[in-house]
CSV table of C-alpha atoms in Angstrom, one decimal:
chain,number,residue,atom,x,y,z
R,1,MET,CA,8.0,4.7,-29.1
R,2,SER,CA,5.2,6.6,-27.5
R,3,ALA,CA,1.8,5.2,-26.7
R,4,LYS,CA,-0.8,5.9,-29.3
R,5,THR,CA,-3.3,8.0,-27.3
R,6,ASP,CA,-5.8,10.1,-29.1
R,7,PRO,CA,-7.4,12.7,-26.8
R,8,ASP,CA,-10.5,12.7,-28.8
R,9,SER,CA,-11.0,9.0,-28.8
R,10,LEU,CA,-12.1,9.0,-25.1
R,11,ASP,CA,-15.6,9.3,-23.9
R,12,ASP,CA,-16.5,12.9,-23.0
R,13,SER,CA,-19.4,11.9,-20.7
R,14,ASP,CA,-17.3,12.2,-17.6
R,15,GLY,CA,-15.7,15.4,-18.6
R,16,PHE,CA,-12.2,13.8,-18.6
R,17,GLU,CA,-9.8,13.7,-21.5
R,18,PRO,CA,-6.0,13.3,-21.5
R,19,MET,CA,-3.2,15.4,-22.8
R,20,GLY,CA,0.8,13.6,-23.9
R,21,GLY,CA,3.3,9.1,-16.4
R,22,ASP,CA,1.5,13.6,-3.9
R,23,ALA,CA,1.5,13.7,-0.8
R,24,ALA,CA,4.6,13.8,1.3
R,25,THR,CA,4.2,10.0,1.8
R,26,GLY,CA,4.7,9.2,-1.8
R,27,SER,CA,2.2,6.3,-1.7
R,28,VAL,CA,-1.5,5.9,-1.2
R,29,SER,CA,-4.0,3.2,-0.3
R,30,SER,CA,-7.1,2.7,-2.4
R,31,ASP,CA,-8.9,3.3,0.8
R,32,ASN,CA,-7.3,6.7,1.4
R,33,ALA,CA,-10.6,8.3,2.5
R,34,SER,CA,-9.5,7.3,6.0
R,35,PHE,CA,-6.5,9.7,5.8
R,36,GLU,CA,-6.6,11.7,9.0
R,37,GLY,CA,-7.6,15.2,8.3
R,38,GLY,CA,-9.0,14.4,4.9
R,39,GLU,CA,-8.0,15.6,1.4
R,40,ILE,CA,-8.0,19.2,2.5
R,41,GLU,CA,-5.0,18.6,4.8
R,42,LEU,CA,-3.3,16.7,2.0
R,43,PHE,CA,-3.8,19.8,-0.2
R,44,LEU,CA,-2.5,22.2,2.4
R,45,GLN,CA,0.6,20.2,3.3
R,46,SER,CA,1.7,18.7,0.0
R,47,VAL,CA,4.4,21.2,-0.7
R,48,ASP,CA,5.9,21.9,2.7
R,49,ASP,CA,4.8,19.9,5.8
R,50,ASN,CA,6.0,22.8,8.0
R,51,THR,CA,3.8,25.4,6.4
R,52,GLN,CA,0.6,25.9,8.3
R,53,ILE,CA,-2.2,27.7,6.6
R,54,ASP,CA,-5.3,29.0,8.5
R,55,LEU,CA,-8.4,29.2,6.5
R,56,ALA,CA,-12.0,30.3,7.4
R,57,PRO,CA,-14.2,27.2,8.0
R,58,ALA,CA,-16.4,28.1,5.0
R,59,VAL,CA,-13.4,28.3,2.7
R,60,LYS,CA,-12.1,25.0,4.1
R,61,GLU,CA,-15.4,23.4,3.4
R,62,GLU,CA,-15.5,24.6,-0.2
R,63,MET,CA,-11.9,23.4,-0.8
R,64,GLN,CA,-12.7,20.1,0.8
R,65,GLN,CA,-15.5,19.6,-1.7
R,66,ALA,CA,-13.3,20.7,-4.7
R,67,LEU,CA,-10.4,18.4,-3.6
R,68,SER,CA,-12.4,15.4,-2.5
R,69,ASP,CA,-11.3,11.9,-3.4
R,70,PHE,CA,-11.5,11.9,-7.2
R,71,GLY,CA,-10.6,8.3,-7.4
R,72,LYS,CA,-13.8,7.2,-5.7
R,73,ASN,CA,-16.4,9.9,-6.6
R,74,GLY,CA,-15.1,11.3,-9.9
R,75,ASN,CA,-14.9,14.8,-8.5
R,76,ASN,CA,-13.1,16.9,-11.1
R,77,LYS,CA,-14.2,20.4,-10.1
R,78,SER,CA,-12.1,23.5,-10.7
R,79,PHE,CA,-11.5,25.9,-7.8
R,80,TYR,CA,-10.9,29.6,-8.1
R,81,GLY,CA,-11.3,32.9,-6.2
R,82,HIS,CA,-9.5,32.3,-2.9
R,83,PRO,CA,-6.0,33.8,-3.4
R,84,LEU,CA,-3.4,33.1,-0.8
R,85,SER,CA,-1.9,35.7,1.4
R,86,PRO,CA,1.5,37.1,0.2
R,87,GLU,CA,3.3,35.1,2.9
R,88,GLU,CA,1.5,31.9,2.0
R,89,ALA,CA,2.1,32.5,-1.8
R,90,LEU,CA,5.8,33.0,-1.2
R,91,ALA,CA,6.0,29.8,0.8
R,92,ARG,CA,4.3,27.8,-2.0
R,93,MET,CA,6.1,29.4,-4.9
R,94,PRO,CA,9.7,30.3,-4.2
R,95,GLU,CA,11.7,32.2,-6.8
R,96,GLY,CA,13.6,30.3,-9.5
R,97,ASP,CA,13.7,29.4,-13.2
R,98,ASP,CA,13.1,25.7,-12.7
R,99,GLY,CA,9.7,24.1,-12.5
R,100,LEU,CA,7.3,22.7,-15.1
R,101,LYS,CA,5.7,25.3,-17.4
R,102,TRP,CA,2.1,25.1,-18.5
R,103,HIS,CA,0.0,27.0,-21.0
R,104,ALA,CA,-3.6,27.7,-20.2
R,105,LEU,CA,-6.3,29.2,-22.5
R,106,VAL,CA,-7.7,32.4,-21.0
R,107,ILE,CA,-11.2,32.8,-22.5
R,108,PRO,CA,-14.0,35.4,-22.2
R,109,ASP,CA,-16.2,35.2,-19.1
R,110,SER,CA,-19.2,35.0,-21.5
R,111,PHE,CA,-17.8,32.3,-23.8
R,112,PHE,CA,-21.3,31.4,-25.0
R,113,SER,CA,-23.3,34.2,-26.7
R,114,GLU,CA,-26.9,33.6,-27.9
R,115,GLY,CA,-26.3,29.9,-27.6
R,116,ARG,CA,-23.2,29.9,-29.7
R,117,LEU,CA,-19.6,29.4,-28.7
R,118,LYS,CA,-17.5,32.5,-29.2
R,119,LYS,CA,-15.1,32.6,-32.2
R,120,GLY,CA,-11.6,31.2,-31.6
R,121,LEU,CA,-12.7,28.5,-29.1
R,122,ASP,CA,-12.6,24.7,-29.6
R,123,LEU,CA,-15.9,23.0,-29.1
R,124,LYS,CA,-14.1,20.0,-27.6
R,125,ASP,CA,-13.3,22.0,-24.5
R,126,PHE,CA,-16.9,22.8,-23.7
R,127,ASP,CA,-20.1,21.1,-22.8
R,128,TYR,CA,-22.4,22.6,-25.4
R,129,GLY,CA,-25.7,21.5,-23.7
R,130,ARG,CA,-24.8,23.0,-20.3
R,131,GLN,CA,-22.7,25.8,-21.8
R,132,GLU,CA,-19.8,25.0,-19.4
R,133,ILE,CA,-16.1,24.4,-19.6
R,134,LYS,CA,-15.3,20.7,-19.6
R,135,PRO,CA,-13.0,19.7,-16.7
R,136,ARG,CA,-9.5,18.2,-17.2
R,137,ARG,CA,-8.9,19.4,-20.7
R,138,PRO,CA,-5.4,19.5,-22.1
R,139,SER,CA,-5.8,23.1,-23.1
R,140,LEU,CA,-6.5,24.1,-19.5
R,141,PRO,CA,-9.3,26.7,-20.2
R,142,ILE,CA,-9.9,29.3,-17.6
R,143,THR,CA,-12.0,32.5,-17.8
R,144,VAL,CA,-10.6,36.0,-17.4
R,145,ASP,CA,-12.4,36.5,-14.1
R,146,SER,CA,-11.3,33.2,-12.6
R,147,LEU,CA,-7.7,33.9,-13.5
R,148,PHE,CA,-7.4,37.3,-12.0
R,149,LYS,CA,-9.4,36.7,-8.9
R,150,SER,CA,-7.1,33.8,-8.0
R,151,LEU,CA,-3.8,35.8,-8.2
R,152,THR,CA,-1.8,37.1,-5.3
R,153,LYS,CA,0.8,39.9,-5.8
R,154,ILE,CA,4.1,39.4,-4.0
R,155,GLU,CA,7.4,41.2,-4.2
R,156,GLY,CA,10.3,39.4,-5.8
R,157,SER,CA,14.0,40.2,-6.3
R,158,ASN,CA,13.3,41.5,-9.9
R,159,GLY,CA,10.0,43.2,-9.2
R,160,PRO,CA,6.4,42.0,-8.5
R,161,ARG,CA,5.4,38.4,-8.9
R,162,TYR,CA,1.8,37.1,-9.5
R,163,ILE,CA,1.0,33.7,-7.9
R,164,PHE,CA,-2.1,31.6,-8.9
R,165,SER,CA,-3.7,29.3,-6.3
R,166,GLY,CA,-6.6,27.0,-6.8
R,167,VAL,CA,-7.4,23.9,-8.9
R,168,LEU,CA,-6.8,24.7,-12.5
R,169,ASN,CA,-9.4,23.1,-14.8
R,170,GLY,CA,-10.2,20.4,-12.3
R,171,TRP,CA,-6.7,18.8,-12.4
R,172,PRO,CA,-5.8,17.9,-8.8
R,173,ALA,CA,-2.1,18.4,-9.3
R,174,LEU,CA,-2.3,21.8,-10.9
R,175,LYS,CA,-2.6,24.1,-7.8
R,176,TYR,CA,0.1,26.7,-7.5
R,177,PHE,CA,1.8,28.7,-10.2
R,178,GLU,CA,3.6,31.9,-11.0
R,179,LEU,CA,2.1,33.8,-14.0
R,180,THR,CA,5.0,34.5,-16.3
R,181,LYS,CA,3.5,35.5,-19.6
R,182,LEU,CA,0.2,36.6,-21.3
R,183,GLU,CA,-0.2,36.2,-25.0
R,184,GLN,CA,-2.9,37.2,-27.5
R,185,LYS,CA,-4.1,34.9,-30.2
R,186,ARG,CA,-3.0,36.2,-33.6
R,187,GLN,CA,-6.0,37.7,-35.5
R,188,ALA,CA,-6.9,37.0,-39.1
R,189,SER,CA,-6.0,40.6,-40.0
R,190,ASN,CA,-2.3,40.1,-39.1
R,191,ILE,CA,-2.2,36.3,-39.5
R,192,ILE,CA,1.2,36.4,-41.3
R,193,PRO,CA,4.0,36.6,-38.7
R,194,SER,CA,7.2,38.5,-39.4
R,195,PRO,CA,10.5,36.6,-39.8
R,196,ARG,CA,11.5,37.8,-36.3
R,197,GLU,CA,8.3,36.4,-34.8
R,198,ILE,CA,8.8,33.1,-36.6
R,199,LEU,CA,12.3,32.8,-35.2
R,200,LYS,CA,10.9,33.4,-31.7
R,201,GLY,CA,8.1,30.9,-32.2
R,202,GLN,CA,5.5,33.6,-32.1
R,203,ILE,CA,3.4,32.2,-34.9
R,204,SER,CA,-0.1,31.7,-33.4
R,205,TRP,CA,0.4,33.8,-30.2
R,206,VAL,CA,1.8,37.2,-29.7
R,207,PRO,CA,3.1,38.1,-26.1
R,208,PHE,CA,1.9,41.4,-24.6
R,209,TRP,CA,2.9,41.0,-21.0
R,210,ARG,CA,6.0,39.1,-19.6
R,211,SER,CA,6.9,39.0,-15.9
R,212,TYR,CA,10.6,39.4,-16.5
R,213,VAL,CA,10.2,42.4,-18.7
R,214,ASP,CA,6.8,44.2,-18.1
R,215,GLY,CA,6.3,42.8,-14.6
R,216,ALA,CA,9.9,43.9,-13.6
R,217,LYS,CA,8.9,47.4,-14.7
R,218,GLY,CA,5.9,47.4,-12.4
R,219,THR,CA,3.3,46.8,-15.1
R,220,THR,CA,0.3,44.9,-13.8
R,221,PRO,CA,-1.0,42.0,-16.0
R,222,THR,CA,-4.4,43.0,-17.4
R,223,ILE,CA,-6.6,41.9,-20.3
R,224,SER,CA,-8.4,44.8,-22.0
R,225,ASP,CA,-10.5,43.1,-24.6
R,226,GLU,CA,-12.4,40.3,-23.0
R,227,ASN,CA,-14.0,39.2,-26.3
R,228,ILE,CA,-10.9,37.4,-27.7
R,229,VAL,CA,-8.8,34.4,-26.6
R,230,TYR,CA,-5.6,34.7,-24.7
R,231,ARG,CA,-3.0,32.3,-23.4
R,232,ALA,CA,-1.3,32.4,-20.0
R,233,THR,CA,2.0,30.7,-19.2
R,234,PHE,CA,2.4,29.4,-15.7
R,235,ARG,CA,5.6,28.2,-14.0
R,236,ALA,CA,5.1,25.7,-11.2
R,237,ALA,CA,7.4,25.4,-8.1
R,238,PRO,CA,11.1,24.6,-8.8
R,239,TRP,CA,10.8,21.1,-7.4
R,240,THR,CA,8.1,20.1,-9.9
R,241,SER,CA,10.8,19.6,-12.6
R,242,LYS,CA,12.2,16.7,-10.5
R,243,GLY,CA,9.2,14.8,-9.2
R,244,TRP,CA,5.6,14.7,-8.1
R,245,SER,CA,6.4,15.9,-4.6
R,246,VAL,CA,9.2,17.9,-3.0
R,247,SER,CA,9.9,15.1,-0.5
R,248,SER,CA,10.0,12.1,-2.9
R,249,PRO,CA,11.7,13.2,-6.2
R,250,GLY,CA,11.9,11.0,-9.3
R,251,PHE,CA,9.4,10.5,-12.1
R,252,ALA,CA,9.1,6.8,-11.6
R,253,PHE,CA,6.3,4.8,-9.9
R,254,TRP,CA,5.5,1.2,-8.9
R,255,TYR,CA,2.0,-0.2,-8.8
R,256,GLU,CA,1.5,-3.1,-6.4
R,257,PRO,CA,-2.1,-4.6,-6.9
R,258,HIS,CA,-1.1,-7.9,-5.3
R,259,ARG,CA,-1.5,-6.4,-1.8
R,260,PRO,CA,-4.8,-6.7,0.1
R,261,VAL,CA,-7.4,-4.4,-1.3
R,262,SER,CA,-7.1,-1.9,1.5
R,263,GLU,CA,-3.3,-1.7,0.9
R,264,GLN,CA,-3.1,-1.6,-2.9
R,265,ARG,CA,-1.1,1.4,-3.8
R,266,VAL,CA,1.2,3.4,-6.1
R,267,THR,CA,4.5,4.4,-4.6
R,268,TYR,CA,6.7,6.9,-6.5
R,269,GLY,CA,10.0,8.6,-6.3
R,270,THR,CA,12.6,8.0,-3.6
R,271,ASN,CA,9.8,6.6,-1.4
R,272,MET,CA,10.1,3.4,-3.5
R,273,LEU,CA,13.4,2.7,-1.8
R,274,THR,CA,11.7,2.1,1.6
R,275,GLN,CA,8.0,1.2,0.9
R,276,LEU,CA,8.0,-1.5,-1.7
R,277,ALA,CA,6.7,-5.0,-0.8
R,278,ASP,CA,9.0,-8.0,-1.3
R,279,SER,CA,11.9,-5.5,-1.4
R,280,ASP,CA,14.6,-8.1,-0.8
R,281,SER,CA,13.5,-10.6,-3.5
R,282,LYS,CA,16.0,-10.8,-6.4
R,283,CYS,CA,15.2,-10.5,-10.1
R,284,THR,CA,15.9,-13.8,-11.9
R,285,GLN,CA,14.9,-13.4,-15.5
R,286,LEU,CA,14.2,-10.5,-17.9
R,287,HIS,CA,12.4,-10.4,-21.2
R,288,MET,CA,12.1,-7.8,-24.0
R,289,ILE,CA,8.6,-7.6,-25.4
R,290,SER,CA,7.4,-5.3,-28.2
R,291,HIS,CA,4.0,-4.8,-29.9
R,292,ARG,CA,2.1,-2.4,-32.2
R,293,TYR,CA,-0.9,-0.6,-30.8
R,294,ALA,CA,-4.4,-1.9,-31.7
R,295,VAL,CA,-6.2,0.3,-34.1
R,296,LYS,CA,-9.0,-0.5,-36.5
R,297,ARG,CA,-7.1,0.7,-39.6
R,298,GLU,CA,-3.3,0.9,-39.4
R,299,SER,CA,-1.6,3.7,-41.2
R,300,THR,CA,2.0,3.4,-42.5
R,301,VAL,CA,3.2,5.1,-39.4
R,302,ASP,CA,1.2,2.7,-37.2
R,303,ARG,CA,2.9,-0.3,-38.9
R,304,ILE,CA,6.4,0.9,-37.8
R,305,THR,CA,5.4,2.2,-34.3
R,306,TYR,CA,6.3,-0.4,-31.7
R,307,HIS,CA,6.1,-0.1,-27.9
R,308,SER,CA,8.6,-2.1,-25.9
R,309,ILE,CA,8.6,-3.2,-22.3
R,310,VAL,CA,10.7,-5.3,-20.0
R,311,LEU,CA,9.1,-8.2,-18.0
R,312,LEU,CA,11.0,-9.1,-14.8
R,313,GLU,CA,10.6,-12.4,-13.0
R,314,TRP,CA,11.4,-12.7,-9.3
R,315,GLU,CA,12.8,-15.5,-7.1
R,316,HIS,CA,9.7,-15.4,-4.8
R,317,GLY,CA,7.7,-16.7,-7.8
R,318,LYS,CA,4.5,-14.8,-6.7
R,319,TYR,CA,4.2,-12.3,-9.7
R,320,SER,CA,6.3,-10.6,-12.3
R,321,THR,CA,6.7,-6.9,-13.1
R,322,VAL,CA,6.3,-4.9,-16.3
R,323,VAL,CA,8.7,-2.0,-16.6
R,324,GLU,CA,8.2,0.7,-19.3
R,325,THR,CA,8.8,4.3,-20.1
R,326,ALA,CA,6.4,6.7,-21.9
R,327,TYR,CA,5.1,10.3,-21.7
R,328,LEU,CA,5.3,12.0,-18.3
R,329,ASN,CA,1.9,12.0,-16.5
R,330,GLY,CA,0.6,9.6,-19.2
R,331,MET,CA,-1.1,7.4,-16.7
R,332,GLY,CA,-2.4,10.2,-14.6
R,333,GLY,CA,-3.6,12.1,-17.6
R,334,PHE,CA,-5.0,8.9,-19.3
R,335,LYS,CA,-7.1,7.9,-16.4
R,336,GLY,CA,-4.9,5.0,-15.3
R,337,LYS,CA,-5.7,3.0,-18.5
R,338,SER,CA,-2.6,0.8,-18.8
R,339,ASN,CA,-2.6,-2.0,-21.3
R,340,TRP,CA,-0.8,-4.2,-18.8
R,341,ILE,CA,-3.6,-4.1,-16.3
R,342,ASP,CA,-6.6,-6.5,-16.7
R,343,ASP,CA,-9.1,-4.0,-15.4
R,344,ARG,CA,-8.0,-1.2,-17.7
R,345,ASP,CA,-11.5,-0.5,-19.0
R,346,GLU,CA,-13.2,-0.4,-15.6
R,347,GLU,CA,-14.3,3.0,-14.4
R,348,PRO,CA,-12.1,3.7,-12.5
R,349,SER,CA,-9.4,1.2,-12.9
R,350,GLY,CA,-7.6,-0.1,-9.9
R,351,LEU,CA,-4.5,1.7,-10.9
R,352,TYR,CA,-6.3,5.0,-11.2
R,353,LYS,CA,-7.9,4.6,-7.8
R,354,ALA,CA,-4.5,4.0,-6.3
R,355,MET,CA,-2.8,7.0,-7.9
R,356,LEU,CA,-2.3,10.1,-5.7
R,357,PRO,CA,-3.8,13.5,-6.7
R,358,GLU,CA,-0.5,15.1,-7.4
R,359,MET,CA,0.0,12.6,-10.2
R,360,ILE,CA,-3.2,13.6,-12.0
R,361,MET,CA,-2.4,16.2,-14.6
R,362,PRO,CA,-2.0,16.5,-18.4
R,363,TRP,CA,0.8,14.5,-20.0
R,364,ARG,CA,3.9,16.0,-21.5
R,365,MET,CA,5.1,14.6,-24.8
R,366,THR,CA,8.7,15.9,-24.4
R,367,SER,CA,9.3,14.4,-20.9
R,368,ALA,CA,9.2,10.8,-19.6
R,369,GLU,CA,8.2,8.8,-16.6
R,370,ILE,CA,9.1,5.2,-15.7
R,371,ARG,CA,6.2,2.9,-14.8
R,372,CYS,CA,6.4,-0.5,-13.0
R,373,TYR,CA,3.4,-2.7,-12.6
R,374,ASP,CA,3.4,-5.9,-10.6
R,375,VAL,CA,1.2,-8.4,-12.7
R,376,PRO,CA,-0.2,-11.8,-11.5
R,377,TYR,CA,1.9,-13.9,-13.9
R,378,LYS,CA,4.8,-15.8,-12.4
R,379,LYS,CA,6.6,-16.7,-15.6
R,380,LEU,CA,6.9,-15.6,-19.3
R,381,GLU,CA,4.6,-18.3,-20.5
R,382,GLU,CA,1.8,-17.2,-18.2
R,383,PHE,CA,2.3,-13.6,-19.3
R,384,LYS,CA,2.1,-14.6,-23.0
R,385,SER,CA,-1.4,-16.0,-22.4
R,386,PHE,CA,-2.4,-12.5,-21.1
R,387,VAL,CA,-0.9,-10.8,-24.2
R,388,MET,CA,-2.7,-13.3,-26.5
R,389,LYS,CA,-5.9,-12.7,-24.7
R,390,TYR,CA,-5.8,-9.0,-25.8
R,391,GLU,CA,-4.3,-9.5,-29.3
R,392,GLY,CA,-6.0,-8.1,-32.3
R,393,SER,CA,-7.1,-4.8,-33.9
R,394,HIS,CA,-10.2,-4.7,-31.7
R,395,ALA,CA,-8.2,-5.3,-28.4
R,396,ARG,CA,-4.8,-4.0,-27.2
R,397,PHE,CA,-1.8,-5.5,-29.0
R,398,ILE,CA,-0.9,-6.2,-32.6
R,399,ASP,CA,2.1,-8.4,-33.6
R,400,PRO,CA,3.5,-9.0,-30.1
R,401,GLN,CA,7.2,-10.0,-30.3
R,402,PHE,CA,9.2,-11.7,-27.6
R,403,SER,CA,12.7,-10.9,-28.9
R,404,PHE,CA,15.1,-11.3,-26.0
R,405,SER,CA,15.2,-13.3,-22.8
R,406,HIS,CA,18.2,-13.7,-20.4
R,407,PRO,CA,19.0,-14.4,-16.7
R,408,ALA,CA,19.5,-11.3,-14.7
R,409,ARG,CA,23.3,-11.3,-13.9
R,410,LEU,CA,23.7,-8.1,-12.0
R,411,THR,CA,25.1,-8.7,-8.5
R,412,PHE,CA,22.7,-6.3,-6.7
R,413,ARG,CA,19.3,-7.0,-8.2
R,414,THR,CA,16.6,-6.9,-5.5
R,415,LYS,CA,13.4,-5.0,-6.0
R,416,THR,CA,14.9,-2.0,-4.0
R,417,HIS,CA,18.0,-2.1,-6.1
R,418,ILE,CA,16.0,-2.1,-9.3
R,419,ALA,CA,14.0,0.9,-8.0
R,420,GLN,CA,17.2,2.8,-7.3
R,421,TYR,CA,18.6,2.1,-10.8
R,422,LEU,CA,15.4,3.3,-12.4
R,423,LEU,CA,15.4,6.5,-10.3
R,424,ASN,CA,19.1,7.2,-11.2
R,425,TYR,CA,18.2,6.7,-14.9
R,426,ILE,CA,15.2,9.0,-15.0
R,427,GLN,CA,16.6,11.7,-12.8
R,428,ARG,CA,19.7,12.0,-14.9
R,429,ASP,CA,17.6,12.6,-18.0
R,430,SER,CA,13.8,12.8,-18.0
R,431,SER,CA,13.5,13.9,-21.7
R,432,TYR,CA,11.5,12.0,-24.3
R,433,ALA,CA,12.0,12.1,-28.0
R,434,GLU,CA,10.3,9.9,-30.6
R,435,LEU,CA,13.5,8.7,-32.4
R,436,LYS,CA,16.4,8.8,-29.9
R,437,ARG,CA,15.0,8.6,-26.4
R,438,ASN,CA,11.9,6.5,-26.3
R,439,CYS,CA,10.5,3.3,-24.8
R,440,GLN,CA,12.6,1.1,-27.1
R,441,THR,CA,15.9,2.8,-26.2
R,442,PHE,CA,15.1,2.6,-22.5
R,443,VAL,CA,14.3,-1.1,-22.8
R,444,ALA,CA,17.5,-1.8,-24.7
R,445,ASP,CA,19.5,0.0,-22.0
R,446,PHE,CA,17.7,-1.8,-19.2
R,447,CYS,CA,18.1,-5.3,-20.7
R,448,ALA,CA,21.8,-4.7,-21.4
R,449,PHE,CA,22.3,-3.5,-17.9
R,450,LEU,CA,20.5,-6.3,-16.0
R,451,ALA,CA,21.8,-9.1,-18.3
R,452,GLY,CA,25.3,-7.8,-18.6
R,453,LYS,CA,25.2,-8.2,-22.4
R,454,ARG,CA,26.7,-6.1,-25.1
R,455,HIS,CA,25.1,-5.2,-28.5
R,456,ILE,CA,21.5,-5.1,-27.2
R,457,ALA,CA,19.7,-2.7,-29.6
R,458,PRO,CA,16.1,-1.3,-29.7
R,459,PHE,CA,13.6,-3.6,-31.2
R,460,HIS,CA,12.8,-1.7,-34.4
R,461,PRO,CA,15.4,-0.4,-36.9
R,462,VAL,CA,14.0,3.1,-36.9
R,463,SER,CA,14.8,3.5,-33.2
R,464,ARG,CA,18.4,2.1,-33.8
R,465,VAL,CA,19.4,5.0,-36.1
R,466,GLU,CA,20.2,7.5,-33.4
R,467,TYR,CA,20.5,5.0,-30.5
R,468,THR,CA,23.5,5.2,-28.1
R,469,ASN,CA,23.8,2.9,-25.2
R,470,ARG,CA,23.4,4.7,-21.9
R,471,THR,CA,23.5,1.9,-19.3
R,472,TYR,CA,25.8,4.0,-17.2
R,473,LEU,CA,22.8,6.2,-16.2
R,474,PHE,CA,21.5,3.4,-14.0
R,475,LEU,CA,24.6,3.4,-11.8
R,476,TYR,CA,25.2,6.8,-10.4
R,477,ASP,CA,23.4,9.2,-8.0
R,478,SER,CA,21.8,11.9,-10.2
R,479,HIS,CA,22.1,14.6,-7.6
R,480,LEU,CA,25.8,14.4,-7.8
R,481,TYR,CA,25.6,15.5,-11.5
R,482,GLU,CA,24.6,18.7,-13.1
R,483,SER,CA,21.5,18.3,-15.3
R,484,LYS,CA,21.0,19.8,-18.8
R,485,ASP,CA,18.6,22.3,-17.4
R,486,GLU,CA,21.0,23.4,-14.7
R,487,ARG,CA,23.8,23.8,-17.4
R,488,LYS,CA,21.5,25.8,-19.6
R,489,LYS,CA,20.4,28.0,-16.6
R,490,LYS,CA,24.1,28.8,-15.8
R,491,GLU,CA,24.7,29.6,-19.5
R,492,ARG,CA,21.7,32.0,-19.5
R,493,GLU,CA,22.9,33.7,-16.3
R,494,SER,CA,26.4,34.0,-17.7
R,495,LYS,CA,25.0,35.7,-20.8
R,496,ARG,CA,22.9,38.1,-18.8
R,497,GLU,CA,25.9,39.0,-16.6
R,498,SER,CA,28.1,39.6,-19.7
R,499,LYS,CA,25.4,42.0,-21.1
R,500,THR,CA,25.0,44.0,-17.9
R,501,SER,CA,28.6,44.1,-16.9
R,502,PRO,CA,30.5,47.3,-18.0
R,503,LYS,CA,32.8,46.8,-21.0
R,504,ARG,CA,36.5,47.3,-20.4
R,505,SER,CA,38.2,49.8,-22.6
R,506,SER,CA,41.1,48.5,-24.5
R,507,ILE,CA,44.5,49.7,-23.4
R,508,PHE,CA,45.4,50.2,-27.1
R,509,ALA,CA,42.4,52.5,-27.7
R,510,TRP,CA,43.3,55.9,-29.1
């Protein structure tokens, strides 16, 4: 099941709080300040290496400051007010229905009035002393002025499109979007939604501008009353639904801290197939390990919430690897605070320093990522000592269980093979659901696959209720299959065509 992560349990002093797991290289050194051209070139080339963007020196300097190495200096600044040219905007944001969607709070420019926060805003999103928006908030607050001065209008096949460019709320990965909807927060006077609104999910927010309806008619998005709270829906580029970069798809990463300090890195997506260390070493043993999360006072739900991982041992005998799945962008949004890393509580952790900017964004509770961490324990017994070190309600783990161990019997089981299997699995289905597709169901599938064993089930009975073995997902190239999203897209297009096509008159009509 998912990690217990309470956004409000983190320290606000650095302005960073999580939400609910890239450069074209797909990997980064912790010493990436030496990257030729600096972070600005990483920003400009992260979507399309062939796209060249010429900016004035003053703008480049400002962007360089906004996008400087967050892993070293904690820079988490937002960046607005420099919209791209129409040609540049089209290159960054091609048309399409795919792409991750994000909701951002659009707040009044003067969100503090006479020292008080305006009605409808959450104090957690603001620094009350400085009267500023906190960076890297899950609600993605942005002022009306910052939103509209960062938009570029371009022509699309169904009418005008409005493209945002900048750094949204200080999240390095949130840079380019298409504005698809504006909604107004429901006021107290009309707080009770109609049955139609309930069916449409319009309970707290009421749409008043939609790109595919109002935008298609030529209506420009505007906000008339700047004293109330709105919500903007953004769609990212189509490739963002498949990975952290266009050149290295796949929401799976591998952290290799055993390398020399200057080479410690996170490698993600298909780049794992060519860039992992010890890539030819074979997996020899696997172990299913589960635990509850450490909390001071456990609730009834806490007592049945277990997180499961797989520990892999290798024939080289230098380290082992923890493999788990959880919320997409969970590590990037949670500041790299993995329970399986010894320096989790350092600021920043080694994992966070090694993560690429395009991986740093709020987590998504309905999508998953696969995480692999090389840890300095050669065998299970050594790893047990690490777990016991952090056992207890004041630490990390409660009731750790080592429920299954078995030799890895799969014929092709090198580190590169394992990476390919994990990419196949997550690319076929990257959804996350608390009961039927969670950390425990993934671990059961992975153990059954590597060990060649039948009847491997999730650790806790609750996760077994809707469990169906899906070991076949590890085996096949995902790009040769049609995803659920692609099938739904075709169904929507078919319905639209049926509505717009002229109806044939019956030959039996009188």
